[in-house]
mmCIF file of C-alpha atoms and ligand atoms in Angstrom:
data_model
loop_
_atom_site.group_PDB
_atom_site.id
_atom_site.type_symbol
_atom_site.label_atom_id
_atom_site.label_comp_id
_atom_site.label_asym_id
_atom_site.label_seq_id
_atom_site.Cartn_x
_atom_site.Cartn_y
_atom_site.Cartn_z
ATOM 1 C CA MET A 1 -0.001 -0.002 0.000
ATOM 2 C CA THR A 2 1.626 3.247 -1.122
ATOM 3 C CA ARG A 3 -0.878 5.824 0.104
ATOM 4 C CA GLU A 4 -1.780 6.363 3.755
ATOM 5 C CA ALA A 5 -4.991 4.659 4.830
ATOM 6 C CA ARG A 6 -7.065 6.685 7.300
ATOM 7 C CA ILE A 7 -9.615 4.443 8.956
ATOM 8 C CA LEU A 8 -12.465 5.453 11.212
ATOM 9 C CA GLY A 9 -13.073 2.705 13.804
ATOM 10 C CA ILE A 10 -16.410 2.317 15.568
ATOM 11 C CA GLU A 11 -16.915 0.216 18.698
ATOM 12 C CA SER A 12 -20.261 -0.409 20.469
ATOM 13 C CA SER A 13 -20.156 -4.040 21.589
ATOM 14 C CA CYS A 14 -20.750 -3.520 25.269
ATOM 15 C CA ASP A 15 -20.992 -0.411 27.443
ATOM 16 C CA GLU A 16 -18.557 1.929 25.705
ATOM 17 C CA THR A 17 -19.470 3.994 22.626
ATOM 18 C CA ALA A 18 -16.153 4.695 20.930
ATOM 19 C CA ALA A 19 -14.810 6.156 17.677
ATOM 20 C CA ALA A 20 -11.228 6.685 16.558
ATOM 21 C CA VAL A 21 -9.200 7.553 13.507
ATOM 22 C CA VAL A 22 -5.984 5.576 12.942
ATOM 23 C CA VAL A 23 -3.538 5.870 10.034
ATOM 24 C CA ASN A 24 -2.165 2.639 8.532
ATOM 25 C CA GLY A 25 -3.123 0.691 11.650
ATOM 26 C CA GLN A 26 -0.301 2.464 13.529
ATOM 27 C CA GLN A 27 -0.743 6.158 14.165
ATOM 28 C CA ILE A 28 -3.665 7.264 16.327
ATOM 29 C CA LEU A 29 -5.081 10.628 15.177
ATOM 30 C CA SER A 30 -7.991 10.514 17.711
ATOM 31 C CA SER A 31 -9.617 8.121 20.125
ATOM 32 C CA VAL A 32 -12.878 9.041 21.872
ATOM 33 C CA VAL A 33 -14.581 6.791 24.391
ATOM 34 C CA SER A 34 -17.894 7.521 26.041
ATOM 35 C CA SER A 35 -18.342 5.174 28.958
ATOM 36 C CA GLN A 36 -21.748 4.172 30.346
ATOM 37 C CA ILE A 37 -20.399 3.010 33.714
ATOM 38 C CA ASP A 38 -22.384 5.616 35.623
ATOM 39 C CA ILE A 39 -25.630 4.363 34.080
ATOM 40 C CA HIS A 40 -25.050 0.644 34.798
ATOM 41 C CA ARG A 41 -23.334 1.033 38.188
ATOM 42 C CA LYS A 42 -26.480 0.937 40.272
ATOM 43 C CA TYR A 43 -27.442 -2.408 38.709
ATOM 44 C CA GLY A 44 -23.984 -3.904 39.440
ATOM 45 C CA GLY A 45 -23.466 -4.802 35.770
ATOM 46 C CA VAL A 46 -24.310 -3.919 32.184
ATOM 47 C CA VAL A 47 -28.097 -3.799 31.430
ATOM 48 C CA PRO A 48 -28.381 -4.580 27.697
ATOM 49 C CA GLU A 49 -31.511 -2.440 26.987
ATOM 50 C CA LEU A 50 -29.979 0.604 28.663
ATOM 51 C CA ALA A 51 -26.737 0.024 26.797
ATOM 52 C CA SER A 52 -28.355 0.070 23.314
ATOM 53 C CA ARG A 53 -30.343 3.181 24.176
ATOM 54 C CA GLU A 54 -27.239 4.972 25.326
ATOM 55 C CA HIS A 55 -25.243 3.926 22.266
ATOM 56 C CA LEU A 56 -28.004 5.472 20.127
ATOM 57 C CA ARG A 57 -27.612 8.706 22.030
ATOM 58 C CA GLN A 58 -23.806 8.777 21.926
ATOM 59 C CA ILE A 59 -22.810 7.436 18.512
ATOM 60 C CA VAL A 60 -23.270 10.672 16.530
ATOM 61 C CA PRO A 61 -21.483 13.029 18.957
ATOM 62 C CA VAL A 62 -18.691 10.533 19.639
ATOM 63 C CA VAL A 63 -17.947 10.002 15.906
ATOM 64 C CA ARG A 64 -18.153 13.768 15.329
ATOM 65 C CA GLU A 65 -15.624 14.379 18.156
ATOM 66 C CA ALA A 66 -13.235 11.715 16.795
ATOM 67 C CA MET A 67 -13.329 13.373 13.356
ATOM 68 C CA GLU A 68 -12.808 16.835 14.846
ATOM 69 C CA GLN A 69 -9.874 15.688 16.992
ATOM 70 C CA ALA A 70 -8.328 14.011 13.939
ATOM 71 C CA GLY A 71 -8.797 17.227 11.961
ATOM 72 C CA LEU A 72 -10.395 15.360 9.068
ATOM 73 C CA ARG A 73 -13.555 15.602 6.980
ATOM 74 C CA PHE A 74 -15.515 12.387 6.327
ATOM 75 C CA GLU A 75 -14.542 12.524 2.634
ATOM 76 C CA GLU A 76 -10.871 12.190 3.645
ATOM 77 C CA LEU A 77 -11.402 8.751 5.198
ATOM 78 C CA ASP A 78 -10.356 5.630 3.315
ATOM 79 C CA ALA A 79 -12.581 3.141 5.123
ATOM 80 C CA ILE A 80 -14.888 2.581 8.060
ATOM 81 C CA GLY A 81 -14.145 -0.321 10.454
ATOM 82 C CA VAL A 82 -16.864 -1.491 12.780
ATOM 83 C CA THR A 83 -17.155 -4.175 15.487
ATOM 84 C CA GLN A 84 -19.355 -7.026 14.269
ATOM 85 C CA GLY A 85 -19.196 -9.145 17.463
ATOM 86 C CA PRO A 86 -18.922 -10.748 19.893
ATOM 87 C CA GLY A 87 -21.041 -8.601 22.201
ATOM 88 C CA LEU A 88 -24.557 -7.451 22.979
ATOM 89 C CA VAL A 89 -26.682 -7.636 19.801
ATOM 90 C CA GLY A 90 -28.625 -4.440 20.434
ATOM 91 C CA SER A 91 -25.421 -2.537 21.178
ATOM 92 C CA LEU A 92 -23.536 -3.960 18.202
ATOM 93 C CA LEU A 93 -26.399 -3.060 15.871
ATOM 94 C CA VAL A 94 -26.110 0.625 16.720
ATOM 95 C CA GLY A 95 -22.475 0.770 15.574
ATOM 96 C CA ILE A 96 -23.021 -1.513 12.583
ATOM 97 C CA THR A 97 -26.041 0.408 11.294
ATOM 98 C CA TYR A 98 -24.237 3.713 11.685
ATOM 99 C CA GLY A 99 -21.048 2.359 10.048
ATOM 100 C CA LYS A 100 -22.927 0.840 7.127
ATOM 101 C CA THR A 101 -24.884 4.026 6.495
ATOM 102 C CA LEU A 102 -21.802 6.194 6.664
ATOM 103 C CA ALA A 103 -19.772 3.923 4.394
ATOM 104 C CA ASN A 104 -22.627 3.803 1.920
ATOM 105 C CA ALA A 105 -23.177 7.540 1.927
ATOM 106 C CA LEU A 106 -19.459 8.237 1.455
ATOM 107 C CA GLY A 107 -18.910 5.431 -1.040
ATOM 108 C CA LYS A 108 -16.036 4.061 1.142
ATOM 109 C CA PRO A 109 -15.338 0.432 2.024
ATOM 110 C CA LEU A 110 -16.784 -1.055 5.169
ATOM 111 C CA VAL A 111 -14.639 -3.480 7.191
ATOM 112 C CA ALA A 112 -16.123 -5.876 9.801
ATOM 113 C CA VAL A 113 -13.903 -6.422 12.850
ATOM 114 C CA ASN A 114 -14.047 -9.104 15.508
ATOM 115 C CA HIS A 115 -13.888 -7.400 18.893
ATOM 116 C CA LEU A 116 -11.291 -9.927 20.112
ATOM 117 C CA GLU A 117 -9.098 -9.230 17.120
ATOM 118 C CA GLY A 118 -9.388 -5.566 18.126
ATOM 119 C CA HIS A 119 -8.043 -6.362 21.619
ATOM 120 C CA ILE A 120 -5.119 -8.262 20.078
ATOM 121 C CA HIS A 121 -4.372 -5.256 17.877
ATOM 122 C CA ALA A 122 -4.440 -2.904 20.883
ATOM 123 C CA ALA A 123 -1.152 -4.498 22.019
ATOM 124 C CA PHE A 124 0.367 -3.983 18.573
ATOM 125 C CA LEU A 125 -0.897 -0.445 18.396
ATOM 126 C CA GLU A 126 0.732 0.422 21.713
ATOM 127 C CA ALA A 127 4.029 -1.152 20.632
ATOM 128 C CA PHE A 128 3.984 0.852 17.404
ATOM 129 C CA GLN A 129 3.498 4.099 19.388
ATOM 130 C CA GLY A 130 6.826 3.291 21.098
ATOM 131 C CA GLY A 131 8.493 2.444 17.763
ATOM 132 C CA GLU A 132 8.508 -1.322 18.446
ATOM 133 C CA THR A 133 7.105 -4.183 16.373
ATOM 134 C CA PRO A 134 6.176 -7.337 18.296
ATOM 135 C CA LYS A 135 7.786 -10.404 16.820
ATOM 136 C CA LEU A 136 5.381 -13.059 15.563
ATOM 137 C CA PRO A 137 4.259 -15.740 16.203
ATOM 138 C CA ALA A 138 3.025 -14.616 19.640
ATOM 139 C CA VAL A 139 0.732 -15.815 22.359
ATOM 140 C CA CYS A 140 -2.018 -13.354 23.306
ATOM 141 C CA LEU A 141 -4.060 -13.373 26.488
ATOM 142 C CA ILE A 142 -7.283 -11.401 26.208
ATOM 143 C CA VAL A 143 -8.648 -10.836 29.683
ATOM 144 C CA SER A 144 -11.652 -8.595 30.323
ATOM 145 C CA GLY A 145 -15.113 -8.532 31.913
ATOM 146 C CA GLY A 146 -16.493 -10.590 29.061
ATOM 147 C CA HIS A 147 -13.568 -12.734 27.936
ATOM 148 C CA THR A 148 -10.613 -14.745 29.187
ATOM 149 C CA VAL A 149 -9.013 -16.455 26.206
ATOM 150 C CA LEU A 150 -5.611 -17.439 24.918
ATOM 151 C CA TYR A 151 -4.638 -17.236 21.240
ATOM 152 C CA GLU A 152 -1.670 -18.016 19.162
ATOM 153 C CA VAL A 153 -1.240 -15.142 16.707
ATOM 154 C CA LYS A 154 0.610 -15.708 13.413
ATOM 155 C CA THR A 155 0.769 -14.052 10.050
ATOM 156 C CA THR A 156 -0.254 -16.167 7.125
ATOM 157 C CA GLY A 157 2.965 -15.341 5.277
ATOM 158 C CA GLY A 158 5.179 -15.139 8.344
ATOM 159 C CA GLY A 159 5.853 -11.360 8.319
ATOM 160 C CA VAL A 160 4.157 -8.236 9.630
ATOM 161 C CA GLY A 161 1.970 -6.790 6.870
ATOM 162 C CA GLU A 162 0.661 -10.262 6.054
ATOM 163 C CA ALA A 163 -2.878 -11.225 7.041
ATOM 164 C CA PHE A 164 -3.182 -12.381 10.631
ATOM 165 C CA ALA A 165 -4.189 -15.891 11.633
ATOM 166 C CA TYR A 166 -5.469 -16.869 15.041
ATOM 167 C CA ARG A 167 -5.603 -20.207 16.854
ATOM 168 C CA LYS A 168 -7.549 -20.492 20.067
ATOM 169 C CA LEU A 169 -5.488 -22.292 22.714
ATOM 170 C CA GLY A 170 -7.758 -22.098 25.711
ATOM 171 C CA GLN A 171 -10.546 -20.049 27.329
ATOM 172 C CA THR A 172 -12.524 -19.718 30.505
ATOM 173 C CA ARG A 173 -15.068 -22.460 31.137
ATOM 174 C CA ASP A 174 -17.233 -20.210 33.305
ATOM 175 C CA ASP A 175 -16.643 -16.607 34.477
ATOM 176 C CA ALA A 176 -14.217 -14.229 32.796
ATOM 177 C CA ALA A 177 -11.474 -12.909 35.129
ATOM 178 C CA GLY A 178 -12.939 -9.381 35.078
ATOM 179 C CA GLU A 179 -16.333 -10.817 35.936
ATOM 180 C CA ALA A 180 -14.794 -12.527 38.979
ATOM 181 C CA TYR A 181 -13.330 -9.137 40.050
ATOM 182 C CA ASP A 182 -16.743 -7.504 39.639
ATOM 183 C CA LYS A 183 -18.581 -10.228 41.556
ATOM 184 C CA VAL A 184 -16.102 -10.299 44.442
ATOM 185 C CA ALA A 185 -16.169 -6.521 44.714
ATOM 186 C CA LYS A 186 -19.955 -6.668 44.870
ATOM 187 C CA LEU A 187 -19.837 -9.311 47.671
ATOM 188 C CA LEU A 188 -17.457 -7.034 49.613
ATOM 189 C CA GLY A 189 -19.535 -3.871 49.164
ATOM 190 C CA LEU A 190 -16.864 -2.237 46.971
ATOM 191 C CA GLY A 191 -18.971 -1.150 44.014
ATOM 192 C CA TYR A 192 -18.804 -1.632 40.232
ATOM 193 C CA PRO A 193 -16.618 -2.163 38.289
ATOM 194 C CA GLY A 194 -14.591 -4.161 40.788
ATOM 195 C CA GLY A 195 -11.216 -4.436 39.076
ATOM 196 C CA PRO A 196 -9.724 -0.997 39.648
ATOM 197 C CA ILE A 197 -10.674 -0.790 43.358
ATOM 198 C CA LEU A 198 -9.581 -4.346 44.201
ATOM 199 C CA ASP A 199 -6.309 -3.695 42.342
ATOM 200 C CA ARG A 200 -5.571 -0.677 44.564
ATOM 201 C CA LEU A 201 -6.749 -2.342 47.793
ATOM 202 C CA ALA A 202 -4.536 -5.380 47.108
ATOM 203 C CA SER A 203 -1.519 -3.007 46.762
ATOM 204 C CA ALA A 204 -2.532 -1.281 50.001
ATOM 205 C CA ALA A 205 -2.704 -4.626 51.864
ATOM 206 C CA GLY A 206 1.083 -4.868 52.305
ATOM 207 C CA ASN A 207 1.911 -7.910 54.417
ATOM 208 C CA VAL A 208 -1.196 -8.098 56.611
ATOM 209 C CA ALA A 209 -1.997 -11.694 57.602
ATOM 210 C CA ALA A 210 -3.846 -13.794 55.013
ATOM 211 C CA PRO A 211 -7.333 -14.736 56.401
ATOM 212 C CA VAL A 212 -7.555 -17.530 53.790
ATOM 213 C CA LYS A 213 -5.384 -19.084 51.083
ATOM 214 C CA PHE A 214 -6.633 -19.996 47.617
ATOM 215 C CA GLY A 215 -4.855 -22.844 45.857
ATOM 216 C CA PRO A 216 -4.210 -23.050 42.088
ATOM 217 C CA THR A 217 -7.250 -23.838 39.964
ATOM 218 C CA LYS A 218 -7.159 -27.236 38.264
ATOM 219 C CA THR A 219 -8.982 -27.727 34.985
ATOM 220 C CA ARG A 220 -9.527 -31.213 33.560
ATOM 221 C CA GLY A 221 -8.796 -31.669 29.919
ATOM 222 C CA ASN A 222 -7.171 -28.716 28.226
ATOM 223 C CA ALA A 223 -4.552 -27.321 30.673
ATOM 224 C CA LEU A 224 -4.794 -23.936 28.947
ATOM 225 C CA ASP A 225 -8.465 -23.490 29.908
ATOM 226 C CA PHE A 226 -9.300 -21.130 32.777
ATOM 227 C CA SER A 227 -11.957 -21.236 35.492
ATOM 228 C CA PHE A 228 -12.788 -18.457 37.916
ATOM 229 C CA SER A 229 -16.229 -19.324 39.319
ATOM 230 C CA GLY A 230 -14.733 -21.647 41.951
ATOM 231 C CA LEU A 231 -12.551 -18.835 43.290
ATOM 232 C CA LYS A 232 -15.527 -16.470 43.458
ATOM 233 C CA THR A 233 -17.551 -19.144 45.292
ATOM 234 C CA ALA A 234 -14.603 -19.695 47.705
ATOM 235 C CA VAL A 235 -14.713 -15.990 48.576
ATOM 236 C CA LEU A 236 -18.490 -16.191 49.077
ATOM 237 C CA TYR A 237 -18.184 -19.207 51.460
ATOM 238 C CA HIS A 238 -15.309 -17.550 53.329
ATOM 239 C CA LEU A 239 -17.487 -14.456 53.923
ATOM 240 C CA ARG A 240 -20.448 -16.623 55.003
ATOM 241 C CA GLU A 241 -18.281 -18.484 57.502
ATOM 242 C CA HIS A 242 -16.888 -15.209 58.912
ATOM 243 C CA PRO A 243 -19.692 -12.869 59.966
ATOM 244 C CA GLU A 244 -17.116 -10.430 61.302
ATOM 245 C CA TYR A 245 -16.896 -9.030 57.729
ATOM 246 C CA ASN A 246 -20.583 -8.038 57.698
ATOM 247 C CA GLU A 247 -20.460 -4.766 59.575
ATOM 248 C CA GLU A 248 -17.727 -3.325 57.314
ATOM 249 C CA ILE A 249 -19.562 -4.503 54.203
ATOM 250 C CA ARG A 250 -22.770 -2.775 55.351
ATOM 251 C CA LYS A 251 -20.874 0.429 56.054
ATOM 252 C CA ARG A 252 -19.245 0.407 52.623
ATOM 253 C CA GLN A 253 -22.578 -0.266 50.937
ATOM 254 C CA GLY A 254 -23.915 2.785 52.768
ATOM 255 C CA LEU A 255 -21.016 4.879 51.510
ATOM 256 C CA LEU A 256 -21.553 3.707 47.937
ATOM 257 C CA GLU A 257 -25.254 4.564 48.153
ATOM 258 C CA GLU A 258 -24.233 8.083 49.097
ATOM 259 C CA GLY A 259 -21.967 8.200 46.049
ATOM 260 C CA HIS A 260 -18.653 7.782 47.920
ATOM 261 C CA ARG A 261 -16.890 5.192 45.837
ATOM 262 C CA LYS A 262 -13.366 6.529 45.583
ATOM 263 C CA PHE A 263 -10.415 4.419 46.758
ATOM 264 C CA GLU A 264 -9.471 7.085 49.351
ATOM 265 C CA GLU A 265 -13.036 6.974 50.774
ATOM 266 C CA LEU A 266 -13.280 3.172 50.859
ATOM 267 C CA LEU A 267 -9.816 2.323 52.083
ATOM 268 C CA PRO A 268 -10.392 3.584 55.671
ATOM 269 C CA MET A 269 -13.472 1.337 55.780
ATOM 270 C CA CYS A 270 -11.448 -1.790 54.984
ATOM 271 C CA GLY A 271 -9.930 -3.623 57.936
ATOM 272 C CA PRO A 272 -6.774 -5.778 57.656
ATOM 273 C CA GLN A 273 -8.837 -8.950 57.235
ATOM 274 C CA THR A 274 -10.596 -7.495 54.193
ATOM 275 C CA LEU A 275 -7.347 -6.205 52.724
ATOM 276 C CA GLY A 276 -5.748 -9.623 53.238
ATOM 277 C CA LEU A 277 -8.691 -11.313 51.524
ATOM 278 C CA VAL A 278 -8.534 -8.978 48.519
ATOM 279 C CA ARG A 279 -4.770 -9.529 48.221
ATOM 280 C CA GLU A 280 -5.200 -13.314 48.322
ATOM 281 C CA PHE A 281 -7.999 -13.140 45.708
ATOM 282 C CA GLN A 282 -5.838 -11.059 43.382
ATOM 283 C CA ASN A 283 -2.788 -13.305 43.929
ATOM 284 C CA ALA A 284 -4.889 -16.288 42.856
ATOM 285 C CA VAL A 285 -6.242 -14.570 39.717
ATOM 286 C CA VAL A 286 -2.875 -13.238 38.636
ATOM 287 C CA ARG A 287 -1.095 -16.521 39.324
ATOM 288 C CA ASP A 288 -3.597 -18.403 37.192
ATOM 289 C CA LEU A 289 -3.514 -15.956 34.274
ATOM 290 C CA VAL A 290 0.267 -15.796 34.230
ATOM 291 C CA GLU A 291 0.912 -19.518 34.699
ATOM 292 C CA ARG A 292 -1.333 -20.617 31.873
ATOM 293 C CA THR A 293 -0.130 -17.950 29.512
ATOM 294 C CA MET A 294 3.515 -18.821 30.181
ATOM 295 C CA MET A 295 2.671 -22.480 29.678
ATOM 296 C CA ALA A 296 1.070 -21.589 26.309
ATOM 297 C CA ALA A 297 4.099 -19.527 25.294
ATOM 298 C CA GLU A 298 6.379 -22.457 26.047
ATOM 299 C CA GLU A 299 4.184 -24.977 24.235
ATOM 300 C CA CYS A 300 4.009 -22.750 21.121
ATOM 301 C CA GLY A 301 7.688 -21.890 21.287
ATOM 302 C CA VAL A 302 7.066 -18.164 20.869
ATOM 303 C CA GLU A 303 9.184 -15.243 21.995
ATOM 304 C CA THR A 304 6.389 -12.720 22.341
ATOM 305 C CA VAL A 305 3.463 -12.484 24.770
ATOM 306 C CA LEU A 306 0.675 -9.960 24.287
ATOM 307 C CA VAL A 307 -1.766 -9.152 27.120
ATOM 308 C CA SER A 308 -4.903 -7.142 26.414
ATOM 309 C CA GLY A 309 -8.458 -6.369 27.690
ATOM 310 C CA GLY A 310 -9.689 -4.482 30.750
ATOM 311 C CA VAL A 311 -7.937 -6.703 33.317
ATOM 312 C CA ALA A 312 -4.616 -6.029 31.517
ATOM 313 C CA ALA A 313 -4.771 -2.688 33.304
ATOM 314 C CA ASN A 314 -4.120 -4.563 36.581
ATOM 315 C CA SER A 315 -0.862 -3.381 38.155
ATOM 316 C CA GLN A 316 0.080 -6.718 39.708
ATOM 317 C CA LEU A 317 -0.663 -8.612 36.500
ATOM 318 C CA ARG A 318 1.614 -6.260 34.580
ATOM 319 C CA ARG A 319 4.364 -6.546 37.168
ATOM 320 C CA VAL A 320 4.312 -10.347 37.458
ATOM 321 C CA PHE A 321 4.129 -10.795 33.669
ATOM 322 C CA ALA A 322 7.108 -8.477 33.205
ATOM 323 C CA GLU A 323 9.135 -10.436 35.804
ATOM 324 C CA ARG A 324 8.230 -13.881 34.480
ATOM 325 C CA ALA A 325 8.748 -12.926 30.879
ATOM 326 C CA SER A 326 12.173 -11.479 31.530
ATOM 327 C CA GLU A 327 13.159 -14.676 33.448
ATOM 328 C CA ALA A 328 11.992 -16.758 30.476
ATOM 329 C CA GLY A 329 13.668 -14.540 27.894
ATOM 330 C CA LEU A 330 10.301 -13.488 26.421
ATOM 331 C CA LYS A 331 9.094 -10.046 25.456
ATOM 332 C CA VAL A 332 5.720 -9.014 26.872
ATOM 333 C CA PHE A 333 3.564 -6.195 25.446
ATOM 334 C CA PHE A 334 0.660 -4.492 27.162
ATOM 335 C CA PRO A 335 -1.502 -1.747 25.776
ATOM 336 C CA SER A 336 -1.670 1.466 27.818
ATOM 337 C CA ARG A 337 -4.570 1.435 30.263
ATOM 338 C CA ALA A 338 -6.711 3.479 27.803
ATOM 339 C CA LEU A 339 -6.074 0.979 25.012
ATOM 340 C CA SER A 340 -6.593 -2.008 27.364
ATOM 341 C CA THR A 341 -10.251 -1.305 28.007
ATOM 342 C CA ASP A 342 -12.751 -1.110 25.123
ATOM 343 C CA ASN A 343 -11.877 1.551 22.576
ATOM 344 C CA ALA A 344 -12.176 2.142 18.858
ATOM 345 C CA ALA A 345 -8.502 2.745 18.023
ATOM 346 C CA MET A 346 -7.967 -1.020 18.347
ATOM 347 C CA ILE A 347 -10.912 -1.620 15.967
ATOM 348 C CA ALA A 348 -9.487 0.832 13.391
ATOM 349 C CA ALA A 349 -6.064 -0.896 13.697
ATOM 350 C CA ALA A 350 -7.531 -4.345 13.203
ATOM 351 C CA ALA A 351 -9.647 -3.023 10.299
ATOM 352 C CA TYR A 352 -6.454 -1.833 8.533
ATOM 353 C CA GLU A 353 -5.200 -5.390 8.207
ATOM 354 C CA LYS A 354 -8.382 -6.393 6.459
ATOM 355 C CA PHE A 355 -8.530 -3.238 4.405
ATOM 356 C CA ALA A 356 -4.996 -3.852 3.162
ATOM 357 C CA HIS A 357 -6.019 -7.332 2.080
ATOM 358 C CA GLY A 358 -9.244 -6.171 0.359
ATOM 359 C CA MET A 359 -11.431 -7.973 2.899
ATOM 360 C CA PHE A 360 -14.575 -5.802 2.803
ATOM 361 C CA ALA A 361 -18.051 -6.228 4.251
ATOM 362 C CA ASP A 362 -21.239 -5.509 2.280
ATOM 363 C CA VAL A 363 -24.568 -3.926 3.225
ATOM 364 C CA GLY A 364 -25.788 -7.280 4.436
ATOM 365 C CA LEU A 365 -23.389 -7.111 7.464
ATOM 366 C CA ASN A 366 -25.178 -8.171 10.630
ATOM 367 C CA ALA A 367 -24.311 -8.289 14.309
ATOM 368 C CA LYS A 368 -23.076 -11.622 15.709
ATOM 369 C CA ALA A 369 -23.389 -11.911 19.488
ATOM 370 C CA SER A 370 -20.991 -14.851 19.654
ATOM 371 C CA LEU A 371 -18.797 -14.274 16.620
ATOM 372 C CA PRO A 372 -15.896 -16.727 16.954
ATOM 373 C CA LEU A 373 -12.227 -15.947 16.327
ATOM 374 C CA GLY A 374 -9.853 -18.719 15.337
HETATM 375 O O1 KG4 B 1 -12.242 -4.661 28.303
HETATM 376 P P1 KG4 B 1 -13.261 -4.078 29.223
HETATM 377 O O2 KG4 B 1 -13.308 -2.592 29.353
HETATM 378 O O3 KG4 B 1 -14.707 -4.524 28.816
HETATM 379 C C1 KG4 B 1 -15.058 -5.830 28.516
HETATM 380 O O4 KG4 B 1 -14.957 -6.155 27.286
HETATM 381 O O5 KG4 B 1 -15.417 -6.552 29.453
HETATM 382 O O6 KG4 B 1 -12.998 -4.752 30.656
HETATM 383 C C2 KG4 B 1 -13.735 -4.415 31.829
HETATM 384 C C3 KG4 B 1 -13.313 -5.310 32.965
HETATM 385 C C4 KG4 B 1 -14.164 -5.160 34.210
HETATM 386 O O7 KG4 B 1 -14.557 -6.469 34.640
HETATM 387 C C5 KG4 B 1 -13.217 -4.491 35.190
HETATM 388 O O8 KG4 B 1 -13.479 -4.854 36.523
HETATM 389 C C6 KG4 B 1 -11.884 -5.027 34.747
HETATM 390 O O9 KG4 B 1 -11.950 -5.065 33.342
HETATM 391 N N1 KG4 B 1 -10.754 -4.163 35.160
HETATM 392 C C7 KG4 B 1 -9.768 -4.559 35.996
HETATM 393 C C8 KG4 B 1 -8.920 -3.448 36.210
HETATM 394 N N2 KG4 B 1 -9.400 -2.381 35.477
HETATM 395 C C9 KG4 B 1 -10.563 -2.856 34.823
HETATM 396 N N3 KG4 B 1 -9.557 -5.755 36.578
HETATM 397 C C10 KG4 B 1 -8.474 -5.853 37.345
HETATM 398 N N4 KG4 B 1 -7.639 -4.837 37.648
HETATM 399 C C11 KG4 B 1 -7.821 -3.614 37.070
HETATM 400 N N5 KG4 B 1 -6.977 -2.591 37.344
HETATM 401 ZN ZN1 ZN B 2 -13.574 -5.843 25.177
#
């Protein structure tokens, strides 16, 4: 490809309405994300009907802002990339309908992107910002509120610039890791989403005594599959057996109801036992994610590990991966926190690969709630 390709990416698969303009899958001109967290928070999770309605409200202003920040007119775009799935059908349809209409009106190609492929490209995109190119093949862990899955990522021709090929190595059999964070935070009266607050409380725990220890999770069959529901249930049983947690939990729930959900406000309401429990929970999640990913890297004989998705923002996960990878002589790439959670820059970057290979969608493009990858 000789000329620069400017692609508008659109993402609306869950509770973030996002638009971004990326040049040649590498240079981010703009990335706008409108989060619906405040709307879903009081329900403790994403409510699909509310999500679609909010996407409808946000899509036009979010795309407009992305174009303004990029300093481009619609006519100057080369293609529109849109998330086709997996995700919530009603939410996906908003982005797809908008993308199809825009591409049609402009006479530009439309590219359908798998959301998971977007997360994989987020790690590449970040590396490119720092002038690095991850070496392929690689193992990629996508770990978010909706997904926990391991892929082997290759290029069909062996070099960057070739089409990408994905092979699924393992996935969660029940809850996603982010879902476990959200559920445990709810049990502890720590609000939604749970990941960021539990991450900070675990760091604040220092070396307080552990009130309980969680062993490694065993999965029968594929050793690269994950399982987090047992850990969540173990936390639930531990809380049930120890009523001394209850008073604190009630107090924190009261604070949340009054709108006090900041780390600084919740930390003084967490005793050493709670902090120890949070630290042990996080240790167990991080250990499991890192062990299985390192095992996959060894089995596939790769030199590169990519970690992406909302939970990739976790400070302990980043630290432990960096340590383990350096011991094993591997290179590990994480997106920045902003590119780890759902965004449209990763969709535009993934769309570039398909655009460059002439893989276009037509007006019949439809949302696929469980669109597979690999
Ligand atoms: O990728 P994402 O924005 O949306 C999904 O596709 O799910 O991920 C959101 C998930 C939530 O479950 C949230 O609790 C988790 O990522 N998360 C974290 C952290 N920041 C967000 N989990 C652990 N530690 C964090 N720092
Ligand atoms: Zn996602």
